[in-house]
PDB file of C-alpha atoms in Angstrom:
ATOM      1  CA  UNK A   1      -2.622   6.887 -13.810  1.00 43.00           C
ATOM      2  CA  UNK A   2      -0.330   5.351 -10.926  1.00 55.00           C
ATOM      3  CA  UNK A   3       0.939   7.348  -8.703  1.00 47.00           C
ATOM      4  CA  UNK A   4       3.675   7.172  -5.894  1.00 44.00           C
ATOM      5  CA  UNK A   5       2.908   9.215  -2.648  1.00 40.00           C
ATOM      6  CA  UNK A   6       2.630   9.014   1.210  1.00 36.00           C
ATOM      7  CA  UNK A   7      -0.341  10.584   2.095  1.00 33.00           C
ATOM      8  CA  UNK A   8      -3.411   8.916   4.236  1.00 27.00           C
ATOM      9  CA  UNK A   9      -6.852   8.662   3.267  1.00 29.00           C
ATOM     10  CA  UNK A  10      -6.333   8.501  -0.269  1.00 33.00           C
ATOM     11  CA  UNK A  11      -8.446   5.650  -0.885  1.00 33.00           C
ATOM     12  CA  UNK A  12     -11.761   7.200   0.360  1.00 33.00           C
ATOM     13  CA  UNK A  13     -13.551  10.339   0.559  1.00 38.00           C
ATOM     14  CA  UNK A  14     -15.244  12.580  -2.140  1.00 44.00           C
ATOM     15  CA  UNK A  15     -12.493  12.061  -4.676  1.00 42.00           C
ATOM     16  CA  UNK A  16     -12.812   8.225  -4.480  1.00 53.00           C
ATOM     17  CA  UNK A  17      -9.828   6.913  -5.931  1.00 61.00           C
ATOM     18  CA  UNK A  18      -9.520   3.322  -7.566  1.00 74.00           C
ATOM     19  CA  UNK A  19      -7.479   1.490  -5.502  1.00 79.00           C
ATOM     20  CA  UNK A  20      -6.101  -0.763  -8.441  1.00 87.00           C
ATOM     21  CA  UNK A  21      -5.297  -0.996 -12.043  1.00 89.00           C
ATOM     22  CA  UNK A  22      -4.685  -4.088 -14.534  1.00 92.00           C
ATOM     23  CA  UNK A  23      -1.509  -4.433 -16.368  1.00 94.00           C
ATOM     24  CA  UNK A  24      -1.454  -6.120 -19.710  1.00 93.00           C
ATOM     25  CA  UNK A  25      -0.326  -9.492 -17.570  1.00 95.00           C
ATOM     26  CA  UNK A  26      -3.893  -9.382 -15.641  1.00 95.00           C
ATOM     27  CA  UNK A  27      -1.678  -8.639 -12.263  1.00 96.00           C
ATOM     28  CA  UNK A  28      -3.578  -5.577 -10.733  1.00 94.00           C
ATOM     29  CA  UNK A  29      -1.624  -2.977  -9.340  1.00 93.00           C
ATOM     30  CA  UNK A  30      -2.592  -0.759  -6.218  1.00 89.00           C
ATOM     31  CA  UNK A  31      -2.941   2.907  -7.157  1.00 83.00           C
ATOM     32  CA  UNK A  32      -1.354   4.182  -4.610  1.00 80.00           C
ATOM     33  CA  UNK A  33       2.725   3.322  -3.292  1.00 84.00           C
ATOM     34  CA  UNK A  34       4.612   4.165  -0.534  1.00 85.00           C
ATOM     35  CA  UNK A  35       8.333   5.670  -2.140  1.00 86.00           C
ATOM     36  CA  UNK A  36      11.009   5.005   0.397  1.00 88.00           C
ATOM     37  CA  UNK A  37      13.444   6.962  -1.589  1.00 83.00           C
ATOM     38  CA  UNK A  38      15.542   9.142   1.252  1.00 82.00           C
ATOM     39  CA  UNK A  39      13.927   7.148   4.212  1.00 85.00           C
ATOM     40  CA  UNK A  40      16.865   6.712   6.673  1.00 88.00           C
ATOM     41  CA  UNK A  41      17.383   2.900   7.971  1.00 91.00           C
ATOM     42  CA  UNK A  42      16.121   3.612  10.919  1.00 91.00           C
ATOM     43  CA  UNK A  43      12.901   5.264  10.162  1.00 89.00           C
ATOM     44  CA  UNK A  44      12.371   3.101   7.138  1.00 91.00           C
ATOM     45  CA  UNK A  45      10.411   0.410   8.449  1.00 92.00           C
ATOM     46  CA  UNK A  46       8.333   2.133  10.859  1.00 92.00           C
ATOM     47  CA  UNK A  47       7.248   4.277   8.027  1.00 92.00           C
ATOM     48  CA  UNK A  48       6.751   0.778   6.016  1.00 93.00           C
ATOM     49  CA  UNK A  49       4.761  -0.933   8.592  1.00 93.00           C
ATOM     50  CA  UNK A  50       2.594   1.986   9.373  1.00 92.00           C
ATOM     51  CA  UNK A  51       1.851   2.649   5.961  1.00 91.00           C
ATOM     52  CA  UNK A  52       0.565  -1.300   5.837  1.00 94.00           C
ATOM     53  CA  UNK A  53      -1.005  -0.732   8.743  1.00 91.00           C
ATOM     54  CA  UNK A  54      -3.221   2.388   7.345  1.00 89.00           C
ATOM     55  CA  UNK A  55      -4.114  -0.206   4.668  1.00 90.00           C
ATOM     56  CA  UNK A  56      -1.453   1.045   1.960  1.00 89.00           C
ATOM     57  CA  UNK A  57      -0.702  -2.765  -0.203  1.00 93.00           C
ATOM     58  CA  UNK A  58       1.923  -1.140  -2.953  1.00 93.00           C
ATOM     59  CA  UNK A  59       6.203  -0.561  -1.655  1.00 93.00           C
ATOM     60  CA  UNK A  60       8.149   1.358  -3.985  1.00 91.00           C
ATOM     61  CA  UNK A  61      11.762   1.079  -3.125  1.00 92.00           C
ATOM     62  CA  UNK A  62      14.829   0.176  -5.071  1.00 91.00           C
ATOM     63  CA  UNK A  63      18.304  -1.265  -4.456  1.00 91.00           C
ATOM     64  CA  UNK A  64      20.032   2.093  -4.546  1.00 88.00           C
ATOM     65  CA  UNK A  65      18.188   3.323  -1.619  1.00 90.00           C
ATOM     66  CA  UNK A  66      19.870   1.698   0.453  1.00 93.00           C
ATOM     67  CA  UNK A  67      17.003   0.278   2.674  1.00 95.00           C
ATOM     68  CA  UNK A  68      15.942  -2.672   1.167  1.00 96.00           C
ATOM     69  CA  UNK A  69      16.979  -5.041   4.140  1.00 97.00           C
ATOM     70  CA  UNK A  70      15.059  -2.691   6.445  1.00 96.00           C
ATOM     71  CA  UNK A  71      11.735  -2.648   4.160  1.00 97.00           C
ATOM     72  CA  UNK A  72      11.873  -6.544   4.029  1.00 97.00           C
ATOM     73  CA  UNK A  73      12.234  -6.491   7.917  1.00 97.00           C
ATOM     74  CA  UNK A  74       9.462  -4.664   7.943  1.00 97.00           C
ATOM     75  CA  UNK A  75       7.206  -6.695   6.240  1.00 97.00           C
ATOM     76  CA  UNK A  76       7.700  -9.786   7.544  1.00 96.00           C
ATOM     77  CA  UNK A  77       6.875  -7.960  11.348  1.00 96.00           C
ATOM     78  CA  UNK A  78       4.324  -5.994   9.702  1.00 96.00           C
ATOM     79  CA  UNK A  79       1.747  -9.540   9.567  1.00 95.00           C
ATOM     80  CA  UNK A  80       0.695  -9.010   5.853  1.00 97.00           C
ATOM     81  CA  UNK A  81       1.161 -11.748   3.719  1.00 97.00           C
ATOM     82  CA  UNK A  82       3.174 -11.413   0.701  1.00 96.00           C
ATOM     83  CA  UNK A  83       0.545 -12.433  -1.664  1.00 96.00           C
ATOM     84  CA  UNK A  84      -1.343  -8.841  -0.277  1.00 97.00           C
ATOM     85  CA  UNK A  85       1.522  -6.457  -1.282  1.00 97.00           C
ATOM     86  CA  UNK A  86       2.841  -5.251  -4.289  1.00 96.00           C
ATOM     87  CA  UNK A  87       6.547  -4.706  -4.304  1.00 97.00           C
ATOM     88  CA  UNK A  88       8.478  -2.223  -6.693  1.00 94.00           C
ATOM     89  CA  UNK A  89      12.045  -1.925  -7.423  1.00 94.00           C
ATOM     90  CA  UNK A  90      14.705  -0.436  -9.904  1.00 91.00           C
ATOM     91  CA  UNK A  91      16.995  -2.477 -11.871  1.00 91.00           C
ATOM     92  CA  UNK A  92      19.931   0.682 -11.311  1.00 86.00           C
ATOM     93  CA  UNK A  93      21.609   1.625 -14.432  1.00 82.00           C
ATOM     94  CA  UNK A  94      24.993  -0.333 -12.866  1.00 84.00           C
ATOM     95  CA  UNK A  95      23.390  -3.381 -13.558  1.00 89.00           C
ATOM     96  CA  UNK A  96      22.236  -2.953 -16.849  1.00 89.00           C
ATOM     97  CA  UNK A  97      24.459  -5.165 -18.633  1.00 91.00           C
ATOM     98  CA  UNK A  98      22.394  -8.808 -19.749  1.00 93.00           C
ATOM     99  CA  UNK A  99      24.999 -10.316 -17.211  1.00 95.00           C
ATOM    100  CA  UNK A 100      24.685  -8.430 -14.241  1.00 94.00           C
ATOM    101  CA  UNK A 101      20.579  -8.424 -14.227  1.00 95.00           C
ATOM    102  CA  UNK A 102      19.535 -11.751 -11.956  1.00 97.00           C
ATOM    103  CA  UNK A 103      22.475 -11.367  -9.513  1.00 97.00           C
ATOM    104  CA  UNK A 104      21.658  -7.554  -9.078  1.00 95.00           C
ATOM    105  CA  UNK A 105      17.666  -9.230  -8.816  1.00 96.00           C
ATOM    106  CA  UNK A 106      18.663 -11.564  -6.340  1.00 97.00           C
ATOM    107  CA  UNK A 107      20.080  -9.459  -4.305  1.00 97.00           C
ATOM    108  CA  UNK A 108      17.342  -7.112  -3.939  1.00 97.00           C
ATOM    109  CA  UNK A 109      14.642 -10.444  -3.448  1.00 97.00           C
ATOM    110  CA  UNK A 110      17.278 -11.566  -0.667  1.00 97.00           C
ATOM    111  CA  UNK A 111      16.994  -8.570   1.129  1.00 97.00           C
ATOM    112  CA  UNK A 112      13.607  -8.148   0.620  1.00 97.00           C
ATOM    113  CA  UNK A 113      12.921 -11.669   1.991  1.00 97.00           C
ATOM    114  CA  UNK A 114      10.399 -12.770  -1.238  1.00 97.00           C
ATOM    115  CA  UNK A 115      11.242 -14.835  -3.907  1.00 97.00           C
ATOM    116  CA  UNK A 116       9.521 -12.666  -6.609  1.00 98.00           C
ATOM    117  CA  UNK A 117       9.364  -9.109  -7.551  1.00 97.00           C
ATOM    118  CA  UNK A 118       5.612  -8.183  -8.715  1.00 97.00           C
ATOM    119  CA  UNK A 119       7.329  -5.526 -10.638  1.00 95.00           C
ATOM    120  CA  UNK A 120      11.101  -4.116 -11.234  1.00 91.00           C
ATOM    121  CA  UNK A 121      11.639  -0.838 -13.046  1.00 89.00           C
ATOM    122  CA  UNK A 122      14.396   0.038 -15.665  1.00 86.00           C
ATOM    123  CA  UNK A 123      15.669   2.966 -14.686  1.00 71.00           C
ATOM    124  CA  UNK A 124      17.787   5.231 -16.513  1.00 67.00           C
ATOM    125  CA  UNK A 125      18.117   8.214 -13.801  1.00 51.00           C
ATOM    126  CA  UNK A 126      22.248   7.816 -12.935  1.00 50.00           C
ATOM    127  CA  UNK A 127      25.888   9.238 -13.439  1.00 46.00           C
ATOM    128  CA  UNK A 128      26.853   5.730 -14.014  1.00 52.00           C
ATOM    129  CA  UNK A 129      24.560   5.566 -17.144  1.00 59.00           C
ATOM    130  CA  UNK A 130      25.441   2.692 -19.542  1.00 64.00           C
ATOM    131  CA  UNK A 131      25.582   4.754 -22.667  1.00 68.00           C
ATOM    132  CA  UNK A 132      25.203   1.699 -25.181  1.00 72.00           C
ATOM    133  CA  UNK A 133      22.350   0.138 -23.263  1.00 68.00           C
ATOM    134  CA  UNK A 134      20.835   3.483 -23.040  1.00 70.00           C
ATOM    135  CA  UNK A 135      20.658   3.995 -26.430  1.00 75.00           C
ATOM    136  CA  UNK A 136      19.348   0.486 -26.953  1.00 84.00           C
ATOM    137  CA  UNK A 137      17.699  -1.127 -23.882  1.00 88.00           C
ATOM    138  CA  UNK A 138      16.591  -4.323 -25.685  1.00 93.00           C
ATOM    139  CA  UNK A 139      19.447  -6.685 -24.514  1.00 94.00           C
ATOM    140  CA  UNK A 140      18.755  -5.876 -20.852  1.00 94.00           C
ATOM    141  CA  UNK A 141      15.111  -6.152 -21.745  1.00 95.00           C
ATOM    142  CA  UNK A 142      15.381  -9.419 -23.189  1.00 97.00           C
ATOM    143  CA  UNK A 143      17.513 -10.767 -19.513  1.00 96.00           C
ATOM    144  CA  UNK A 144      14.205  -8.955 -17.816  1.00 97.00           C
ATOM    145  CA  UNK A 145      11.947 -11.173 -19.643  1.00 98.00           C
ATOM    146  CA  UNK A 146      13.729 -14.006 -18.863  1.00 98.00           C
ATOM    147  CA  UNK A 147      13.287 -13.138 -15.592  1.00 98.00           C
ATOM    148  CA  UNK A 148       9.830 -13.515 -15.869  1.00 98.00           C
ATOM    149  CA  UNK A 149       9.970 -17.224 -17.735  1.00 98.00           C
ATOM    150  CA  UNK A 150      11.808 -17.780 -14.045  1.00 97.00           C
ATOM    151  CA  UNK A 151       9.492 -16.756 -11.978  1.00 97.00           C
ATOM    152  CA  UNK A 152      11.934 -14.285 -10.396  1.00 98.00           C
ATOM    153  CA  UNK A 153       9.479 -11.223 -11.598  1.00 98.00           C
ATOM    154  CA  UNK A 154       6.391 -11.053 -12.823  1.00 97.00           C
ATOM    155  CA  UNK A 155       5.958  -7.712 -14.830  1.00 97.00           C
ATOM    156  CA  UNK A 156       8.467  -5.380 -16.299  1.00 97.00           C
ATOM    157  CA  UNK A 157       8.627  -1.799 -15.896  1.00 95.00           C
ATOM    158  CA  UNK A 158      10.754   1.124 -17.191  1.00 93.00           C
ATOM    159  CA  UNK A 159      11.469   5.256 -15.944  1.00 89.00           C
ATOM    160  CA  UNK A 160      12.225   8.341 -17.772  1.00 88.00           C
ATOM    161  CA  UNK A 161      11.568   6.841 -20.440  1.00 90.00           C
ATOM    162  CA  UNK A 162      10.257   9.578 -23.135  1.00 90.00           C
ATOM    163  CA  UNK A 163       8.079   8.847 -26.280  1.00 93.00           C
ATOM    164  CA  UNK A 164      11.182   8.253 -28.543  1.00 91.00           C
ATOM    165  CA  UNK A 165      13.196   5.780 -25.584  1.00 90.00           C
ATOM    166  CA  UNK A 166       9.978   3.704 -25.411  1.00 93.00           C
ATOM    167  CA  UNK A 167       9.483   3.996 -29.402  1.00 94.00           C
ATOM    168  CA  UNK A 168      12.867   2.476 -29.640  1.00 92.00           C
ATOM    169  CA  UNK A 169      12.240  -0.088 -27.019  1.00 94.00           C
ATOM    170  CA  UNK A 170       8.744  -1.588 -28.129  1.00 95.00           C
ATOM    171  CA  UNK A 171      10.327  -1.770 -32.133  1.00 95.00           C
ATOM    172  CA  UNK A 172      11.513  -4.766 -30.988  1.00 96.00           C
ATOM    173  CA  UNK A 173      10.269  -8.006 -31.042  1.00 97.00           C
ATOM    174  CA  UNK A 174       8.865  -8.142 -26.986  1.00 96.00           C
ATOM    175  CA  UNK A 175       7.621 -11.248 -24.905  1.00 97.00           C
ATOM    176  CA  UNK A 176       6.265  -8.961 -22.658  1.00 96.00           C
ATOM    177  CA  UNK A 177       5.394  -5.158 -22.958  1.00 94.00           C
ATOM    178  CA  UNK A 178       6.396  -2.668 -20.909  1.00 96.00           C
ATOM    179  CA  UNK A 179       3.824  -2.594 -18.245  1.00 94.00           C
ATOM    180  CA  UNK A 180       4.219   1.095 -16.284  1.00 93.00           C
ATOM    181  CA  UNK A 181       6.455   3.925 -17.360  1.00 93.00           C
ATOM    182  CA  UNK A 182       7.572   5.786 -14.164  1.00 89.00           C
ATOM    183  CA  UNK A 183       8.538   9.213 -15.090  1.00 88.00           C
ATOM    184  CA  UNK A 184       7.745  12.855 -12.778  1.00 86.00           C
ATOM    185  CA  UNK A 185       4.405  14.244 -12.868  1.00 87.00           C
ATOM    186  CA  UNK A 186       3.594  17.267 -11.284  1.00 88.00           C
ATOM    187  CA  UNK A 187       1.778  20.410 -11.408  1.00 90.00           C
ATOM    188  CA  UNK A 188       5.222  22.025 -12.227  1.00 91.00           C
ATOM    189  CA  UNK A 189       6.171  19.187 -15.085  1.00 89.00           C
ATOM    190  CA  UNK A 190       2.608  17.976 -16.290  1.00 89.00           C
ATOM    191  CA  UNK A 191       4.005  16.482 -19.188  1.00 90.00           C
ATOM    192  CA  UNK A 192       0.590  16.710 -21.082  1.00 90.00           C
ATOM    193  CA  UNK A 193       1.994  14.926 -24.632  1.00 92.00           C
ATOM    194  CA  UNK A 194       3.583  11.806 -22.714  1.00 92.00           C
ATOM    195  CA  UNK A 195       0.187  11.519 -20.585  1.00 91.00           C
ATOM    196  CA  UNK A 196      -1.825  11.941 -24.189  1.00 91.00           C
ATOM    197  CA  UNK A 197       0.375   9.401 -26.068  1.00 94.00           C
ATOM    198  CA  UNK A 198       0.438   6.699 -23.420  1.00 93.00           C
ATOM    199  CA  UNK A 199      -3.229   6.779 -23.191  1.00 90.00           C
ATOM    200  CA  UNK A 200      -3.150   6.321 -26.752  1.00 92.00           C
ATOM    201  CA  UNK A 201      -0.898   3.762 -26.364  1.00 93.00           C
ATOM    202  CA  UNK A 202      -1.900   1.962 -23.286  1.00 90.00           C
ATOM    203  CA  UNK A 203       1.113   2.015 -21.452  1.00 93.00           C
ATOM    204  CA  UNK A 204       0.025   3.091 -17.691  1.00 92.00           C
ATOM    205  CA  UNK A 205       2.687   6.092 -16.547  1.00 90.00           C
ATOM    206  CA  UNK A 206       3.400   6.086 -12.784  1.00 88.00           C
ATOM    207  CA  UNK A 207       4.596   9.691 -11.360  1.00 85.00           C
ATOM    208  CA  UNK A 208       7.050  10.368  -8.751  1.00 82.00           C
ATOM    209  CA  UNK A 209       7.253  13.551  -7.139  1.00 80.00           C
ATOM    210  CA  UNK A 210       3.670  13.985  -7.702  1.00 82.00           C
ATOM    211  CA  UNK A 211       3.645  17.263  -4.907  1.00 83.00           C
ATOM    212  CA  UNK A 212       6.545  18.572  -6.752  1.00 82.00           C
ATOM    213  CA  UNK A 213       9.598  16.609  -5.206  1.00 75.00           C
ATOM    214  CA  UNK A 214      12.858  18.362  -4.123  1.00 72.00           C
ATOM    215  CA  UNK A 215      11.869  21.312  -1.639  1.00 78.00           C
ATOM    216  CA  UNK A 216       8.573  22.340  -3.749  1.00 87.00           C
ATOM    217  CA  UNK A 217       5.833  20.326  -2.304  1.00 86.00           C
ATOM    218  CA  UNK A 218       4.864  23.577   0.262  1.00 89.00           C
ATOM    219  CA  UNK A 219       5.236  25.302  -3.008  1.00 92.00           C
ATOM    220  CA  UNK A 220       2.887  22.892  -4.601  1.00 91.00           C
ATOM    221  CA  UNK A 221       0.101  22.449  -1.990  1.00 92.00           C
ATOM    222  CA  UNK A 222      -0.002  26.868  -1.829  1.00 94.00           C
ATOM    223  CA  UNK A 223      -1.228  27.226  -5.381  1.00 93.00           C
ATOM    224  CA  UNK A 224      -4.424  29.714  -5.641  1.00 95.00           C
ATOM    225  CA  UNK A 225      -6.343  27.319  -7.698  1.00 93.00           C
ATOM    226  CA  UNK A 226      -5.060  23.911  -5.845  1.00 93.00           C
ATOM    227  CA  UNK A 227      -6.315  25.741  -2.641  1.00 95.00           C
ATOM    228  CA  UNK A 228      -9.142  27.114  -4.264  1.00 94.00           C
ATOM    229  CA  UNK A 229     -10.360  23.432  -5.791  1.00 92.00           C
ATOM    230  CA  UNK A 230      -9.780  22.236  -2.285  1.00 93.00           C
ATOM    231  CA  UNK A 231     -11.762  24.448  -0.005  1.00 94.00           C
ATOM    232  CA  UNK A 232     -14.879  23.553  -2.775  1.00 92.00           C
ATOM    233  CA  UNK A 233     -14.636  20.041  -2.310  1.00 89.00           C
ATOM    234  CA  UNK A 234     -13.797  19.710   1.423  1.00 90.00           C
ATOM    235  CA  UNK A 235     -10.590  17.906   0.948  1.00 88.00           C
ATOM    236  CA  UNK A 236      -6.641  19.099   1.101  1.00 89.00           C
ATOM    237  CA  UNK A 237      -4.437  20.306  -1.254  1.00 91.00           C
ATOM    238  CA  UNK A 238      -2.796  17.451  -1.762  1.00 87.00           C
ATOM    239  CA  UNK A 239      -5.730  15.297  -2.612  1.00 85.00           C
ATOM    240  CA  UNK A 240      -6.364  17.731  -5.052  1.00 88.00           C
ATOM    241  CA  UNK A 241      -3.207  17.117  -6.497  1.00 88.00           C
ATOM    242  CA  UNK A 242      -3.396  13.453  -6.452  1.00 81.00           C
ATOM    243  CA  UNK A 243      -7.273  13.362  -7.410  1.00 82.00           C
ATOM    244  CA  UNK A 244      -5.714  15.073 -10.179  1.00 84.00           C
ATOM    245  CA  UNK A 245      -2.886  13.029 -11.767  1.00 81.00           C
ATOM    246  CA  UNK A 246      -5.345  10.190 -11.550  1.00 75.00           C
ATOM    247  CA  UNK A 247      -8.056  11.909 -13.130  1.00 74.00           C
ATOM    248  CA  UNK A 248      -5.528  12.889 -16.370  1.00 75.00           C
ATOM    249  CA  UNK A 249      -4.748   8.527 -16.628  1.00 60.00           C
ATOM    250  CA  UNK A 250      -7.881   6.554 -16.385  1.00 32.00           C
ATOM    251  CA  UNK A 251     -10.899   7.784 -14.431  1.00 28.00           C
ATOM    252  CA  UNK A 252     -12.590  10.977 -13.451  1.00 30.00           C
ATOM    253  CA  UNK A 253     -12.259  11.551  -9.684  1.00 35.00           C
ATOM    254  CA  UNK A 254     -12.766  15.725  -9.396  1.00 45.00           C
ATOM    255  CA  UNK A 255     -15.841  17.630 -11.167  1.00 43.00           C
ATOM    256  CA  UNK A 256     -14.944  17.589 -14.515  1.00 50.00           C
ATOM    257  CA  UNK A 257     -15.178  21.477 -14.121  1.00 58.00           C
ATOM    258  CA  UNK A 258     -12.943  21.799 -11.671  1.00 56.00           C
ATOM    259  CA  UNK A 259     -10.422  19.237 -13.164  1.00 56.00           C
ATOM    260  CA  UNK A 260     -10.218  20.913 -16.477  1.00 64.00           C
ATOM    261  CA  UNK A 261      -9.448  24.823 -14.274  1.00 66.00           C
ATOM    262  CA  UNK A 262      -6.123  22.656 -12.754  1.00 67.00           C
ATOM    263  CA  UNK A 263      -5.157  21.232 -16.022  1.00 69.00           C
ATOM    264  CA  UNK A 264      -5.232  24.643 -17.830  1.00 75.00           C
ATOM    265  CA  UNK A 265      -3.491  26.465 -14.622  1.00 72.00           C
ATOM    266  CA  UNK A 266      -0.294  23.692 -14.759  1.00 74.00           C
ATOM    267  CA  UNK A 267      -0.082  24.343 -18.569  1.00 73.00           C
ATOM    268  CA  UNK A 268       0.262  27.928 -18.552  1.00 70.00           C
ATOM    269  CA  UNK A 269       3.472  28.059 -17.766  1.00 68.00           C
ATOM    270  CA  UNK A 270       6.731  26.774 -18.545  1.00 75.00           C
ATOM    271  CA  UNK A 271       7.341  23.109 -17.325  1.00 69.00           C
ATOM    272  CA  UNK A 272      10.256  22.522 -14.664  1.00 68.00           C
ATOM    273  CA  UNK A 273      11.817  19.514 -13.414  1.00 63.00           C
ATOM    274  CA  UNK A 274      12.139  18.758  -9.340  1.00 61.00           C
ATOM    275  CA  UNK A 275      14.165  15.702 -10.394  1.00 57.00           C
ATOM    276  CA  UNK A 276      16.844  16.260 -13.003  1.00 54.00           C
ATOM    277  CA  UNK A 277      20.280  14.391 -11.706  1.00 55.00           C
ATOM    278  CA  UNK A 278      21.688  14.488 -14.868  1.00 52.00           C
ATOM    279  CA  UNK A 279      22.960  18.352 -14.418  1.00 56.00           C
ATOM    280  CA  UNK A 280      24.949  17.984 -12.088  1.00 54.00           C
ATOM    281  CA  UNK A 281      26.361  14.746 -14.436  1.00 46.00           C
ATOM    282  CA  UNK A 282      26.721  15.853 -17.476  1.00 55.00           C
ATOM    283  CA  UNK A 283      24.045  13.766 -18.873  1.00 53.00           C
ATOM    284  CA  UNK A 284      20.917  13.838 -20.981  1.00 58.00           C
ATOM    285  CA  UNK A 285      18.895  11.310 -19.315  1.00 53.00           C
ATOM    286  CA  UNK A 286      15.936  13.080 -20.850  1.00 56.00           C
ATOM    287  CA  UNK A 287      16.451  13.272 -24.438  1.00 64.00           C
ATOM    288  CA  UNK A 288      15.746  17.252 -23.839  1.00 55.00           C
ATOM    289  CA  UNK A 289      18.100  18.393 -26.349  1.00 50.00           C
ATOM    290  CA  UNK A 290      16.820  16.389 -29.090  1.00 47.00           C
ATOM    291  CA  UNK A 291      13.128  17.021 -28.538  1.00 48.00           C
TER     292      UNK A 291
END
């Protein structure tokens, strides 16, 4: 299980977290990301450089956010060479159209100041959601794997993607699998089928929002048994929490004991959404009311 957060220290301690996984290409992705998601311009690359600084190697941004220049700034003052950092980005729904793809790429590498993406992201997460493409993502996938034949990228990812979207996607005839599904993970949304099916399937899930996103991480990092799993092991809350979502993907990282007392408490009641922009849009990005 990949994960996106911003917390230090993640990589060591009792809950010894792997610090990379292997994508069907071989490419081996760091467990841990920086999101950049609402970082302001001009706290962006502080925040960027920092985070290499602490010994973070994986950037999660995307063109939308609207800091892409700054992160590439960033970067090339922070001293690391580009062949130590894994860069993320999101191929925004505006650009799903086969012909808009590479000049909606090159854009992002040109303000990112590389040549190559290590790993772009599908996303279907916006009011301006290309119904058509939506419903059949193949001819945008097959302008993605192109990509890759140039050089441009050299994985392909998707997001939100539930079991039927990436059903739908993989019946076709791929070059190239899709390598992470980035969807929200949380104690509030644990999303125990998708986890049990992409293990099943080997298709490694990435989760946003893994504190609970929108206004509930304090909510999040208060729960009894988080707290309670927490004081046991000498760490905080929200290494439980990550510990956690890493433990349900690949490899166990809290007492089995203890794991198994979080994953019962976060299915025992109903699963919410910190991330749902389609409300306010008008639009199913989820699939929710044909599941």
């Amino acid at each position: 299980m990949l994960f996106k957060g911003c917390h230090k220290g993640l990589h060591t301690g009792r809950v010894g977290l792997p610090t990379h996984y292997t994508l069907p290409s071989g490419d081996k992705i760091p467990s841990v990301a920086l999101g950049v998601w609402k970082a302001r311009k001009s706290e962006v690359g502080l925040a960027v450089q920092t985070a290499l600084k602490a010994g973070y190697r994986h950037i999660d941004g995307a063109w939308t956010y609207g800091n892409e220049a700054e992160v590439g700034e960033a970067i090339k003052a922070s001293g690391v060479l580009r062949k130590d950092i894994w860069l993320t980005s999101k191929l925004w729904n505006t650009f799903h159209a086969p012909e808009d793809v590479e000049p909606a790429l090159d854009e992002s590498l040109q303000r990112l100041q590389t040549d190559y993406l290590d790993l772009p992201v599908a996303q279907n997460a916006d009011s301006s959601l290309n119904v058509e493409l939506t419903a059949n993502p193949y001819p945008t996938w097959q302008k993605l794997e192109e990509m890759v034949e140039k050089g441009k990228i050299r994985n392909i990812g998707i997001s939100n993607f539930n079991i039927r979207r990436i059903q739908n996607l993989t019946g076709n005839p791929l070059k190239f699998k899709p390598a992470v599904n980035q969807v929200e993970l949380s104690y509030w949304n644990p999303q125990p089928e998708l986890i049990q099916w992409a293990k099943e399937n080997n298709l490694l899930l990435e989760a946003y929002s893994p504190l609970g996103g929108n206004g509930r991480v304090k909510d999040s990092l208060a729960i009894p048994v988080v707290k309670e799993i927490a004081a046991e092991l000498g760490i905080t809350p929200a290494q439980v929490l990550v510990s956690w979502q890493v433990q349900r993907g690949v490899l166990t990282k809290l007492p089995p004991a203890l794991a198994e007392k979080l994953e019962k408490a976060a299915a025992s009641h109903k699963p919410e959404r910190s991330v749902d922009p389609g409300k306010n849009w008008g639009v199913d990005i989820f699939d929710e009311r044909l599941e």
